[in-house]
Short mmCIF file of C-alpha atoms in Angstrom, two decimals:
data_model
loop_
_atom_site.label_atom_id
_atom_site.label_comp_id
_atom_site.label_asym_id
_atom_site.label_seq_id
_atom_site.Cartn_x
_atom_site.Cartn_y
_atom_site.Cartn_z
CA MET A 31 -12.24 -13.72 -7.28
CA ARG A 32 -8.55 -12.87 -7.26
CA TYR A 33 -6.30 -13.81 -10.13
CA HIS A 34 -2.64 -13.75 -9.27
CA LEU A 35 0.59 -14.40 -11.16
CA LEU A 36 3.97 -14.31 -9.57
CA GLY A 37 6.92 -11.97 -10.04
CA VAL A 38 10.27 -12.04 -8.22
CA PHE A 39 12.02 -9.11 -6.58
CA LEU A 40 15.60 -9.76 -7.53
CA ARG A 41 17.74 -7.03 -5.84
CA LEU A 42 16.08 -4.28 -7.92
CA ALA A 43 16.14 -0.49 -7.70
CA SER A 44 14.95 2.44 -9.63
CA ILE A 45 15.33 6.17 -10.27
CA VAL A 46 12.82 8.14 -8.24
CA HIS A 47 10.56 10.78 -9.74
CA LEU A 48 12.30 13.87 -8.51
CA VAL A 49 10.24 15.54 -5.80
CA LEU A 50 11.86 17.42 -3.02
CA GLY A 51 11.89 15.33 0.18
CA ALA A 52 10.42 12.27 -1.50
CA ALA A 53 11.41 8.78 -0.49
CA VAL A 54 14.26 7.30 -2.60
CA PHE A 55 13.82 3.78 -3.76
CA HIS A 56 16.92 1.77 -2.93
CA TRP A 57 17.19 -1.92 -3.72
CA PRO A 58 16.02 -4.17 -2.36
CA ASP A 59 12.95 -2.41 -0.96
CA PRO A 60 9.77 -4.49 -1.11
CA LEU A 61 8.07 -1.90 1.20
CA LEU A 62 8.43 1.01 -1.19
CA ASP A 63 7.91 -1.17 -4.20
CA THR A 64 4.58 -2.42 -2.93
CA LEU A 65 3.40 0.98 -1.59
CA ASP A 66 4.18 2.73 -4.89
CA ASP A 67 2.05 0.27 -6.80
CA GLN A 68 -0.77 0.36 -4.26
CA LEU A 69 -0.83 4.16 -4.24
CA TYR A 70 -0.49 4.89 -7.88
CA ARG A 71 -1.69 1.85 -9.90
CA PRO A 72 -5.38 1.18 -9.57
CA GLY A 73 -5.12 -2.60 -10.18
CA PHE A 74 -3.00 -3.15 -7.09
CA SER A 75 -5.13 -1.87 -4.14
CA PRO A 76 -8.71 -1.35 -3.39
CA ALA A 77 -7.82 1.84 -1.64
CA SER A 78 -7.06 3.48 -4.95
CA THR A 79 -10.54 2.79 -6.39
CA PHE A 80 -13.27 1.88 -4.01
CA ALA A 81 -13.68 5.39 -2.53
CA LEU A 82 -13.73 7.22 -5.88
CA ASN A 83 -16.57 9.67 -6.36
CA CYS A 84 -17.62 9.30 -2.79
CA GLY A 85 -19.09 5.90 -3.49
CA PRO A 86 -22.17 5.05 -1.38
CA ARG A 87 -22.47 2.29 1.16
CA ASP A 88 -24.86 1.62 4.05
CA ASN A 89 -26.62 5.02 3.38
CA SER A 90 -23.28 6.61 3.97
CA THR A 91 -20.14 6.51 1.92
CA ILE A 92 -17.13 4.17 1.80
CA ALA A 93 -14.89 7.21 2.26
CA ALA A 94 -16.56 8.13 5.51
CA GLN A 95 -16.16 4.64 6.83
CA TRP A 96 -12.46 4.54 5.87
CA LEU A 97 -11.75 7.93 7.54
CA ARG A 98 -13.52 6.93 10.76
CA LEU A 99 -11.56 3.66 10.86
CA ALA A 100 -8.27 5.51 10.54
CA TYR A 101 -9.05 7.93 13.37
CA HIS A 102 -10.29 5.21 15.70
CA ASP A 103 -7.16 3.19 14.98
CA MET A 104 -4.91 6.22 15.72
CA ALA A 105 -6.81 7.26 18.87
CA THR A 106 -5.00 4.74 21.02
CA HIS A 107 -1.87 6.96 20.81
CA ASP A 108 -0.28 8.27 24.03
CA SER A 109 2.23 10.99 23.18
CA THR A 110 3.73 10.81 26.67
CA THR A 111 4.61 7.19 26.55
CA GLY A 112 5.06 6.97 22.77
CA THR A 113 2.77 4.07 22.45
CA GLY A 114 -0.22 3.27 20.21
CA GLY A 115 -1.32 5.13 17.15
CA MET A 116 -1.71 4.01 13.58
CA ASP A 117 -0.82 0.40 14.20
CA ALA A 118 -4.01 -1.64 13.02
CA SER A 119 -4.82 -2.53 16.66
CA ILE A 120 -8.34 -1.65 15.67
CA VAL A 121 -8.74 -5.24 14.36
CA PHE A 122 -8.71 -6.36 17.96
CA GLU A 123 -11.00 -3.61 19.22
CA PHE A 124 -14.39 -4.22 17.57
CA ASP A 125 -16.02 -5.31 20.87
CA ARG A 126 -15.86 -1.75 22.21
CA PRO A 127 -18.86 0.63 22.07
CA GLN A 128 -16.68 3.35 20.50
CA ASN A 129 -16.09 1.08 17.49
CA ILE A 130 -19.70 -0.04 16.88
CA GLY A 131 -21.00 0.02 13.29
CA VAL A 132 -20.86 -2.18 10.27
CA GLY A 133 -18.46 0.21 8.44
CA MET A 134 -15.48 -0.68 10.67
CA LEU A 135 -15.32 -4.34 9.69
CA GLU A 136 -16.51 -3.62 6.14
CA SER A 137 -13.53 -1.32 5.68
CA LEU A 138 -11.04 -3.77 6.87
CA VAL A 139 -12.59 -6.42 4.60
CA ASP A 140 -12.03 -3.87 1.70
CA PHE A 141 -8.29 -4.03 2.48
CA LEU A 142 -7.97 -7.84 3.07
CA VAL A 143 -5.80 -8.54 0.00
CA ALA A 144 -3.54 -5.46 0.23
CA PRO A 145 -0.99 -6.37 2.99
CA ASN A 146 1.92 -8.64 2.44
CA GLU A 147 5.02 -9.64 4.39
CA TYR A 148 6.35 -6.03 4.23
CA VAL A 149 3.25 -3.85 4.10
CA GLY A 150 0.98 -4.22 7.09
CA MET A 151 -2.73 -3.43 7.60
CA ALA A 152 -1.73 -0.11 9.36
CA ASP A 153 -0.22 1.23 6.15
CA VAL A 154 -3.22 0.14 4.16
CA ILE A 155 -5.61 1.85 6.65
CA ALA A 156 -3.56 5.05 6.21
CA MET A 157 -3.66 4.84 2.49
CA GLY A 158 -7.44 4.38 2.78
CA ALA A 159 -7.69 7.62 4.68
CA ILE A 160 -5.93 9.74 2.05
CA ASN A 161 -7.84 8.01 -0.74
CA ALA A 162 -11.13 8.67 1.14
CA VAL A 163 -10.36 12.40 1.23
CA VAL A 164 -9.27 12.79 -2.42
CA GLY A 165 -12.02 10.40 -3.55
CA CYS A 166 -14.62 12.88 -2.22
CA GLY A 167 -12.96 15.94 -3.67
CA GLY A 168 -10.70 16.87 -0.74
CA PRO A 169 -6.99 17.82 -0.70
CA VAL A 170 -4.03 15.56 -1.46
CA ILE A 171 -2.34 14.34 1.71
CA PRO A 172 1.26 13.01 1.56
CA PHE A 173 1.76 9.33 2.36
CA ARG A 174 4.61 7.82 4.32
CA GLY A 175 4.97 4.17 4.72
CA GLY A 176 6.53 1.75 7.31
CA ARG A 177 3.82 1.39 9.99
CA ILE A 178 4.06 -1.73 12.18
CA ASP A 179 0.91 -3.75 12.92
CA ALA A 180 0.07 -4.32 16.57
CA THR A 181 -0.48 -7.84 17.83
CA GLU A 182 -3.09 -6.89 20.46
CA ALA A 183 -5.69 -4.28 21.36
CA GLY A 184 -4.63 -0.81 22.44
CA PRO A 185 -6.23 1.16 25.26
CA ALA A 186 -9.87 2.20 24.94
CA THR A 187 -9.16 5.91 24.45
CA VAL A 188 -11.40 6.81 21.49
CA PRO A 189 -13.39 9.84 22.58
CA GLU A 190 -17.18 9.32 22.97
CA PRO A 191 -20.00 11.85 22.46
CA GLN A 192 -21.36 11.68 26.04
CA GLN A 193 -18.01 12.70 27.53
CA ASP A 194 -17.50 16.29 28.66
CA LEU A 195 -15.30 18.95 26.98
CA ALA A 196 -12.50 18.45 29.48
CA SER A 197 -12.34 14.74 28.69
CA HIS A 198 -12.18 15.46 24.91
CA ILE A 199 -9.39 17.99 25.38
CA ALA A 200 -7.41 15.53 27.41
CA SER A 201 -7.93 12.74 24.78
CA PHE A 202 -6.79 14.85 21.93
CA LYS A 203 -3.86 16.21 23.97
CA ALA A 204 -2.74 12.67 24.65
CA GLN A 205 -2.92 11.99 20.92
CA GLY A 206 -0.74 15.03 20.31
CA PHE A 207 -3.24 17.70 19.30
CA THR A 208 -3.95 21.12 20.84
CA GLU A 209 -7.44 22.42 21.58
CA THR A 210 -7.47 24.34 18.35
CA GLU A 211 -6.31 21.33 16.42
CA MET A 212 -8.96 19.23 18.14
CA ILE A 213 -11.67 21.55 16.81
CA SER A 214 -10.35 21.45 13.32
CA LEU A 215 -9.69 17.77 13.20
CA VAL A 216 -13.26 16.94 14.37
CA ALA A 217 -14.65 19.42 11.65
CA CYS A 218 -12.42 17.72 9.02
CA GLY A 219 -13.43 14.24 10.05
CA HIS A 220 -17.11 15.10 10.20
CA SER A 221 -17.12 16.66 6.75
CA LEU A 222 -18.03 13.03 5.75
CA GLY A 223 -20.51 10.58 7.23
CA GLY A 224 -22.96 10.88 10.03
CA VAL A 225 -24.62 9.04 12.88
CA ARG A 226 -26.57 5.86 12.29
CA GLN A 227 -29.63 5.31 14.41
CA ALA A 228 -29.21 1.48 14.68
CA ASP A 229 -25.70 1.94 16.05
CA PHE A 230 -26.25 4.98 18.34
CA PRO A 231 -30.01 5.06 19.32
CA LEU A 232 -29.18 7.25 22.48
CA ILE A 233 -27.72 9.88 20.11
CA MET A 234 -30.01 9.56 17.15
CA THR A 235 -33.23 9.50 19.11
CA GLU A 236 -35.59 10.54 16.30
CA ASP A 237 -36.41 8.48 13.22
CA VAL A 238 -34.86 9.58 9.97
CA PRO A 239 -35.83 8.09 6.57
CA ALA A 240 -32.42 6.60 5.79
CA GLY A 241 -31.67 5.57 9.31
CA ILE A 242 -28.69 7.93 9.43
CA GLN A 243 -28.32 11.62 9.99
CA THR A 244 -25.34 13.10 8.08
CA PHE A 245 -23.11 15.68 9.63
CA ALA A 246 -23.52 18.04 6.64
CA SER A 247 -25.92 18.37 3.77
CA THR A 248 -23.30 17.88 1.04
CA LEU A 249 -21.85 14.47 0.18
CA GLY A 250 -18.26 15.39 -0.56
CA PHE A 251 -15.27 16.46 1.50
CA ASP A 252 -15.83 20.18 1.96
CA ASN A 253 -16.42 22.73 4.74
CA THR A 254 -20.22 22.57 4.72
CA VAL A 255 -20.11 21.04 8.17
CA VAL A 256 -18.47 24.36 9.26
CA THR A 257 -20.60 26.83 7.36
CA GLU A 258 -23.92 25.22 8.28
CA TYR A 259 -22.80 25.23 11.99
CA LEU A 260 -21.99 28.90 11.74
CA LYS A 261 -25.19 29.79 9.96
CA GLY A 262 -27.31 27.88 12.46
CA THR A 263 -28.75 25.65 9.74
CA THR A 264 -26.88 22.46 10.61
CA GLU A 265 -28.68 19.19 11.22
CA ASN A 266 -25.59 17.57 12.76
CA VAL A 267 -27.03 15.50 15.54
CA LEU A 268 -23.84 16.02 17.56
CA VAL A 269 -24.63 19.73 17.53
CA VAL A 270 -28.43 20.02 17.67
CA GLY A 271 -29.60 16.57 18.76
CA SER A 272 -32.31 16.25 21.30
CA ASN A 273 -29.93 14.39 23.63
CA ILE A 274 -28.01 17.30 25.09
CA THR A 275 -25.49 14.98 26.70
CA THR A 276 -24.27 13.78 23.30
CA ARG A 277 -23.78 17.18 21.67
CA SER A 278 -20.11 16.65 21.54
CA ASP A 279 -19.50 18.58 18.27
CA PHE A 280 -21.26 21.60 19.74
CA ARG A 281 -19.15 21.59 22.86
CA ILE A 282 -15.94 21.17 20.79
CA PHE A 283 -16.79 23.62 18.01
CA SER A 284 -17.85 26.38 20.42
CA SER A 285 -15.14 25.88 23.00
CA ASP A 286 -13.10 28.86 21.82
CA GLY A 287 -16.03 31.15 20.95
CA ASN A 288 -16.12 29.80 17.38
CA VAL A 289 -12.78 31.43 16.46
CA THR A 290 -11.43 28.28 14.90
CA MET A 291 -14.68 27.51 13.15
CA GLN A 292 -14.71 31.02 11.71
CA SER A 293 -11.20 30.50 10.29
CA LEU A 294 -12.40 27.20 8.68
CA ALA A 295 -15.19 29.07 6.80
CA SER A 296 -12.62 29.72 4.08
CA PRO A 297 -12.61 26.66 1.75
CA ASP A 298 -8.96 27.05 1.04
CA ASN A 299 -8.02 27.31 4.68
CA PHE A 300 -10.29 24.33 5.46
CA ASN A 301 -8.48 22.19 2.87
CA GLN A 302 -5.07 23.27 3.99
CA VAL A 303 -5.76 22.73 7.68
CA CYS A 304 -7.45 19.36 7.03
CA ALA A 305 -4.59 18.12 4.84
CA ASP A 306 -2.10 18.90 7.56
CA LEU A 307 -4.13 17.44 10.48
CA ILE A 308 -5.27 14.24 8.70
CA GLY A 309 -1.64 13.86 7.52
CA ARG A 310 -0.48 14.20 11.09
CA MET A 311 -3.18 11.75 12.20
CA ILE A 312 -2.17 8.97 9.96
CA ASP A 313 1.52 9.64 10.66
CA THR A 314 0.90 9.26 14.45
CA VAL A 315 2.70 5.97 15.24
CA PRO A 316 4.52 4.44 18.16
CA SER A 317 7.83 6.11 18.95
CA THR A 318 9.67 2.88 17.99
CA VAL A 319 8.39 3.21 14.44
CA THR A 320 10.15 5.36 11.78
CA LEU A 321 8.08 6.20 8.71
CA THR A 322 9.58 6.71 5.23
CA ASP A 323 9.75 10.08 3.57
CA PRO A 324 6.65 10.88 1.43
CA ILE A 325 6.20 8.37 -1.33
CA GLU A 326 5.76 10.01 -4.76
CA PRO A 327 5.20 8.08 -8.04
CA ILE A 328 8.51 6.40 -8.92
CA ASP A 329 9.83 7.08 -12.40
CA PHE A 330 12.00 4.42 -14.25
CA LYS A 331 10.97 1.68 -11.86
CA VAL A 332 12.15 -1.86 -12.57
CA TRP A 333 9.22 -4.16 -11.98
CA ASN A 334 8.10 -7.82 -12.32
CA THR A 335 11.45 -9.31 -12.90
CA LEU A 336 11.94 -13.10 -13.19
CA LEU A 337 15.00 -15.30 -13.78
CA PHE A 338 14.56 -19.04 -14.27
CA PRO A 339 16.00 -21.92 -16.37
CA GLN A 340 14.28 -22.64 -19.65
CA GLY A 341 15.27 -24.47 -22.82
CA GLY A 342 19.06 -24.50 -22.42
CA SER A 343 19.39 -20.92 -21.07
CA LEU A 344 18.22 -18.73 -18.25
CA ALA A 345 15.11 -16.74 -19.18
CA PHE A 346 15.27 -13.25 -17.79
CA LEU A 347 12.14 -11.19 -17.85
CA ALA A 348 12.01 -7.53 -16.79
CA THR A 349 9.77 -4.52 -17.19
CA LEU A 350 10.92 -0.96 -16.91
CA ARG A 351 7.92 1.18 -15.88
CA ILE A 352 8.24 4.83 -16.88
CA ILE A 353 5.88 7.68 -16.16
CA ASP A 354 4.22 8.53 -19.45
CA THR A 355 5.07 11.99 -20.62
CA GLY A 356 3.99 11.55 -24.26
CA VAL A 357 7.55 10.91 -25.41
CA ASN A 358 7.93 7.98 -27.86
CA ARG A 359 10.90 6.42 -26.19
CA THR A 360 13.06 3.46 -27.20
CA VAL A 361 14.53 1.46 -24.32
CA THR A 362 17.33 -1.09 -24.50
CA MET A 363 18.28 -3.46 -21.64
CA PHE A 364 21.91 -4.28 -21.07
CA TRP A 365 23.49 -6.90 -18.73
CA LYS A 366 26.82 -8.24 -17.58
CA GLU A 367 27.63 -11.88 -16.96
CA ARG A 368 28.32 -13.39 -13.51
CA THR A 369 31.35 -15.36 -14.66
CA GLY A 370 33.47 -15.35 -17.83
CA THR A 371 33.34 -12.97 -20.76
CA PHE A 372 30.33 -13.93 -22.78
CA CYS A 373 29.12 -10.37 -23.25
CA PRO A 374 31.03 -7.67 -25.22
CA PRO A 375 32.67 -4.91 -23.20
CA ALA A 376 29.57 -2.69 -23.47
CA GLY A 377 27.38 -5.60 -22.17
CA CYS A 378 24.91 -7.88 -23.74
CA SER A 379 21.71 -6.16 -24.89
CA VAL A 380 18.22 -6.75 -25.97
CA PRO A 381 15.51 -4.29 -27.07
CA SER A 382 12.08 -4.27 -25.42
CA PHE A 383 9.70 -6.80 -27.09
CA GLN A 384 6.56 -4.82 -26.20
CA VAL A 385 5.42 -1.50 -24.85
CA THR A 386 2.10 -1.24 -23.12
CA THR A 387 0.27 1.49 -21.32
CA ASP A 388 -0.92 1.07 -17.72
CA SER A 389 -3.51 3.38 -16.12
CA ALA A 390 -2.60 5.65 -13.14
CA SER A 391 -4.71 5.87 -9.98
CA PHE A 392 -6.85 8.95 -9.31
CA LEU A 393 -4.27 9.92 -6.67
CA ALA A 394 -1.45 9.71 -9.21
CA THR A 395 -3.37 11.92 -11.72
CA LEU A 396 -3.65 14.55 -8.96
CA LYS A 397 0.12 14.49 -8.88
CA GLY A 398 0.33 14.95 -12.65
CA VAL A 399 0.77 11.31 -13.68
CA THR A 400 -1.76 10.27 -16.24
CA ALA A 401 -0.39 6.85 -17.21
CA PHE A 402 2.65 4.57 -17.11
CA LYS A 403 4.54 3.05 -20.05
CA LEU A 404 5.72 -0.57 -19.45
CA HIS A 405 8.70 -1.48 -21.53
CA SER A 406 8.99 -5.34 -21.28
CA PHE A 407 12.08 -7.42 -21.98
CA ASN A 408 12.78 -11.16 -22.46
CA ALA A 409 16.46 -12.05 -22.65
CA ALA A 410 18.00 -15.52 -23.08
CA ILE A 411 20.99 -15.61 -20.64
CA ASP A 412 23.92 -18.01 -21.19
CA LEU A 413 23.69 -20.74 -18.56
CA THR A 414 27.50 -20.89 -18.00
CA THR A 415 28.14 -17.14 -17.58
CA SER A 416 24.73 -16.26 -16.08
CA ILE A 417 23.90 -12.64 -15.15
CA SER A 418 25.10 -10.42 -12.33
CA GLN A 419 23.66 -6.94 -13.12
CA PHE A 420 21.59 -5.07 -15.68
CA TRP A 421 20.74 -1.47 -16.68
CA PHE A 422 18.87 0.39 -19.34
CA GLU A 423 19.52 2.92 -22.12
CA VAL A 424 16.60 5.24 -22.85
CA ASN A 425 16.34 7.13 -26.15
CA ASP A 426 13.75 9.86 -26.32
CA ASN A 427 14.05 9.88 -30.17
CA ASP A 428 14.01 13.64 -30.23
CA GLY A 429 17.68 14.30 -31.21
CA SER A 430 18.83 14.41 -27.54
CA ALA A 431 21.53 11.97 -26.34
CA PRO A 432 20.28 8.65 -24.88
CA PHE A 433 20.51 8.46 -21.13
CA ILE A 434 21.21 5.56 -18.74
CA VAL A 435 18.90 4.25 -16.04
CA ASP A 436 21.30 2.39 -13.80
CA ASN A 437 20.17 2.66 -10.15
CA ASN A 438 22.10 5.85 -9.65
CA GLY A 439 25.28 4.48 -10.94
CA VAL A 440 25.49 1.08 -9.28
CA ASN A 441 23.26 -0.94 -11.67
CA TYR A 442 20.48 -3.33 -10.80
CA THR A 443 22.14 -6.28 -9.17
CA ILE A 444 21.01 -9.96 -9.16
CA ASP A 445 22.70 -11.48 -6.17
CA GLN A 446 22.45 -15.11 -7.02
CA ASP A 447 21.28 -17.70 -9.57
CA VAL A 448 21.26 -20.82 -7.24
CA VAL A 449 17.76 -20.68 -5.97
CA LEU A 450 15.17 -19.41 -8.46
CA PHE A 451 11.43 -19.30 -8.48
CA ASP A 452 10.24 -20.98 -11.70
CA PRO A 453 6.83 -19.42 -12.89
CA ARG A 454 6.58 -21.73 -15.98
CA ARG A 455 6.83 -24.95 -14.03
CA SER A 456 4.59 -23.61 -11.24
CA SER A 457 0.92 -24.21 -11.49
CA PHE A 458 -1.74 -21.65 -10.53
CA THR A 459 -5.05 -23.21 -11.58
CA ILE A 460 -8.35 -24.10 -10.16
CA GLY A 461 -6.93 -27.48 -9.43
CA GLY A 462 -4.47 -25.91 -6.95
CA LEU A 463 -1.52 -23.69 -6.41
CA PHE A 464 1.95 -25.28 -6.63
CA MET A 465 5.10 -23.28 -6.45
CA VAL A 466 8.19 -24.70 -8.06
CA VAL A 467 11.72 -23.68 -7.13
CA GLY A 468 14.86 -24.53 -9.20
CA VAL A 469 18.06 -25.33 -7.22
CA LYS A 470 21.37 -25.17 -9.12
CA ASP A 471 24.06 -27.83 -8.66
CA PRO A 472 22.49 -29.21 -5.40
CA SER A 473 24.19 -31.49 -3.00
CA THR A 474 22.46 -34.04 -0.74
CA SER A 475 22.05 -31.33 1.90
CA ILE A 476 19.17 -29.26 0.65
CA ASN A 477 16.38 -27.52 2.58
CA VAL A 478 13.83 -25.38 0.78
CA THR A 479 10.93 -23.61 2.58
CA ALA A 480 8.80 -20.56 2.07
CA LEU A 481 7.34 -18.21 4.53
CA THR A 482 3.89 -17.51 3.17
CA THR A 483 1.75 -14.50 4.22
CA ILE A 484 -1.92 -15.40 4.23
CA ASP A 485 -4.73 -12.84 4.15
CA GLY A 486 -7.37 -12.60 6.85
CA THR A 487 -11.03 -13.52 6.80
CA THR A 488 -14.12 -11.42 6.67
CA THR A 489 -14.56 -12.00 10.41
CA VAL A 490 -10.88 -11.85 11.47
CA PRO A 491 -9.13 -9.54 9.02
CA VAL A 492 -5.64 -10.21 10.26
CA THR A 493 -2.81 -11.60 8.15
CA SER A 494 -0.98 -14.75 9.32
CA SER A 495 2.16 -16.66 8.29
CA VAL A 496 2.66 -20.32 7.53
CA ILE A 497 5.70 -22.32 6.45
CA ALA A 498 5.59 -24.25 3.19
CA ASN A 499 7.99 -27.16 2.83
CA PHE A 500 9.28 -28.03 -0.55
CA GLU A 501 10.01 -31.61 -1.76
CA LEU A 502 11.91 -32.87 -4.79
CA ASP A 503 9.54 -32.85 -7.77
CA SER A 504 9.57 -36.09 -9.77
CA SER A 505 7.22 -34.52 -12.36
CA ASN A 506 9.84 -31.95 -13.29
CA PRO A 507 13.07 -33.84 -14.09
CA PRO A 508 16.40 -32.10 -13.71
CA ALA A 509 17.24 -29.62 -16.57
CA ASP A 510 19.78 -26.97 -17.48
CA GLY A 511 21.78 -27.77 -14.30
CA TYR A 512 18.83 -27.37 -11.91
CA MET A 513 16.78 -29.68 -9.83
CA PHE A 514 13.19 -28.74 -9.08
CA TYR A 515 11.32 -28.62 -5.77
CA THR A 516 7.62 -28.17 -5.28
CA SER A 517 5.25 -27.23 -2.54
CA PRO A 518 1.51 -26.51 -2.58
CA ILE A 519 0.72 -23.00 -1.32
CA SER A 520 -2.47 -21.41 -0.14
CA GLY A 521 -4.79 -19.74 -2.57
CA LYS A 522 -5.04 -16.95 0.03
CA SER A 523 -1.33 -16.23 -0.20
CA LEU A 524 -0.41 -12.57 -0.36
CA SER A 525 3.38 -13.05 -0.75
CA ASN A 526 6.04 -15.63 -0.15
CA THR A 527 9.75 -15.56 0.87
CA ILE A 528 11.65 -18.65 -0.24
CA HIS A 529 14.43 -19.75 2.10
CA ALA A 530 16.91 -22.43 1.03
CA THR A 531 20.10 -23.91 2.31
CA VAL A 532 22.25 -25.36 -0.45
CA ASN A 533 25.69 -26.80 0.15
CA GLY A 534 25.77 -25.06 3.44
CA THR A 535 24.98 -21.61 1.90
CA ALA A 536 21.68 -19.85 2.88
CA TYR A 537 19.59 -18.05 0.16
CA SER A 538 16.39 -16.14 0.29
CA LEU A 539 14.10 -14.73 -2.43
CA TRP A 540 10.93 -12.66 -2.07
CA VAL A 541 8.11 -13.85 -4.36
CA PRO A 542 5.23 -11.32 -4.33
CA PHE A 543 1.96 -11.95 -5.80
CA LEU A 544 1.58 -9.55 -8.72
CA ASP A 545 -1.03 -8.96 -11.32
CA ALA A 546 1.22 -9.49 -14.29
CA PRO A 547 -0.51 -10.58 -17.47
CA GLY A 548 1.76 -12.49 -19.82
CA VAL A 549 4.10 -14.05 -17.16
#
C-alpha cells in the first residue's frame, strides 16, 4: 500500500553538489527535483532498492530483468533517422516474440509509482538499468534525465538469436554501435540472467532443474561470462546450446577472432567498457530529445515547501536538505515580504525547529554520500505583507564564518500567494482523497482545475492524465482572506498541477506526491 502526503514546489532552487559537468538545479525544475530524490533517496523509487544484492526473482534476478528491459526498449533506435531509443515504447511491444518473458511486465510493474507529470517511464527504465548494474556489484554509470515517453510501439528491431551475424551487425549499427561495441555490449548484458526454457523452448531444448540456464556461473555483474567463454567451460546456451541456429552469442563473441573478448578478460577493462556502453545505451534517445547533464546528489536542496493560510497568518513550511558530512550545522531561514516593510532590513528569520537524518540510496553511497540532514522550518508569515523570497544562513559551528545558501545569489522565489494548496484542510484518508485549494480575494470569475497524473495498472503500465474540477467548499468557510475549493482526486495520483484563473489572471502550481512525514 502507498502512503502519500503532499508537498508543493513553489519556485524553488538549490546549490548543486559540485561535480564537474553535473546538472545544475535551477528553479523551478520538477524534473531534476524528482530525479535527484529517486536516484539518491531510497524511499522515493523502487529502482533504488529492489535490485540490491542481486535480489532473486523467477529463478533469475530482478537486475537481469531490468537490464534486459532497458536494452529491448532502446533497440528500436535508428541512428540514421534519429527515431526510437529509450522512450518506453516497450510498454506497447509485449506482443512481440522478442519481448516474451514474465520479467518484462514485472519490471514495469516495479516502476509503476515512479513516473509523474515531469518524469516519464523511459527515465525510470534507465534508472533501473544503472541500479541493476550497481546492485549486482557492477560499475557506477552516470544518469542523465529528460527522456520523453513514446505514445505507440516502435519498430520490431530487437535482435533475435536465430538471426545470422550479418543481421546482428546491421541491428547494432542502426542502434549506433560498431561491431566491436556489439560484442562488448552483448557480453556486458549477458553478465546477468539467462534463458528460460518456458519462454524459449527452441533455444533451451534440454531440461534444466530451475527451468533457466544462466549465461554465467556467477550471480553478480562481472566478467565470468567472458572468462568461461574463453576457457571453454561456459554453459551459456547461446554459445554451446544444442540448437546451432540460436548460438548467437558464439557468432557474436567469435566474430573478430576473440580479440574483443580477450580484452574483456581484464575485470577492470570489463567494468570500464560496460559502464561506457550501458551508459550510451540508456542515453540513446530520439534526436528530438535533449538529456540533462549527469545528475549528481544535490547539496543544499530546498525540499517539501508549503505555503497556506492558517490561524490568522500564512504558514510556511520548508526543509533544507544537506548532504551529511558529520558537521553539526545550525541553519536559519530568512525571508522578505511581498508588500510593505514588515521584516527588518536583514529579513525576517526563524531557526529550524528540527533536524532529522534521512538515509542515502546505495547509488548515493557509491558517490560518497552516506546520509542527508533535513533541517525543517515552520514560519508564521504576516498575511498582509506575505512572502516573496527566502534564503538560508548556514553555520558550521567550527569558528568559520557562516555562509549563505541563496540559489546562487538570486534567492528562492515564491511567485504568488493567490492560489495555494492547503494540506491541513485536505483529506487523505481511507474514506477518500480530497484536495483543498485556497484562493485569495476571489471575484465571481473563478475556475480551478488540476491536471492529475495517474499511474498505470499491472496489465497496462502506462500513466494517464485526468482533469479534476474544484468546487466551492461549504465545509471550509472563508478564512484569512481565502475561500476554499475542493475536488476529489484519485488514490492512484502520482502528481497534480493546479490551474486557476482568478480575476482574469492565470495561476499554476505543481503539487507532487511526496513521502513527507509530519506535513
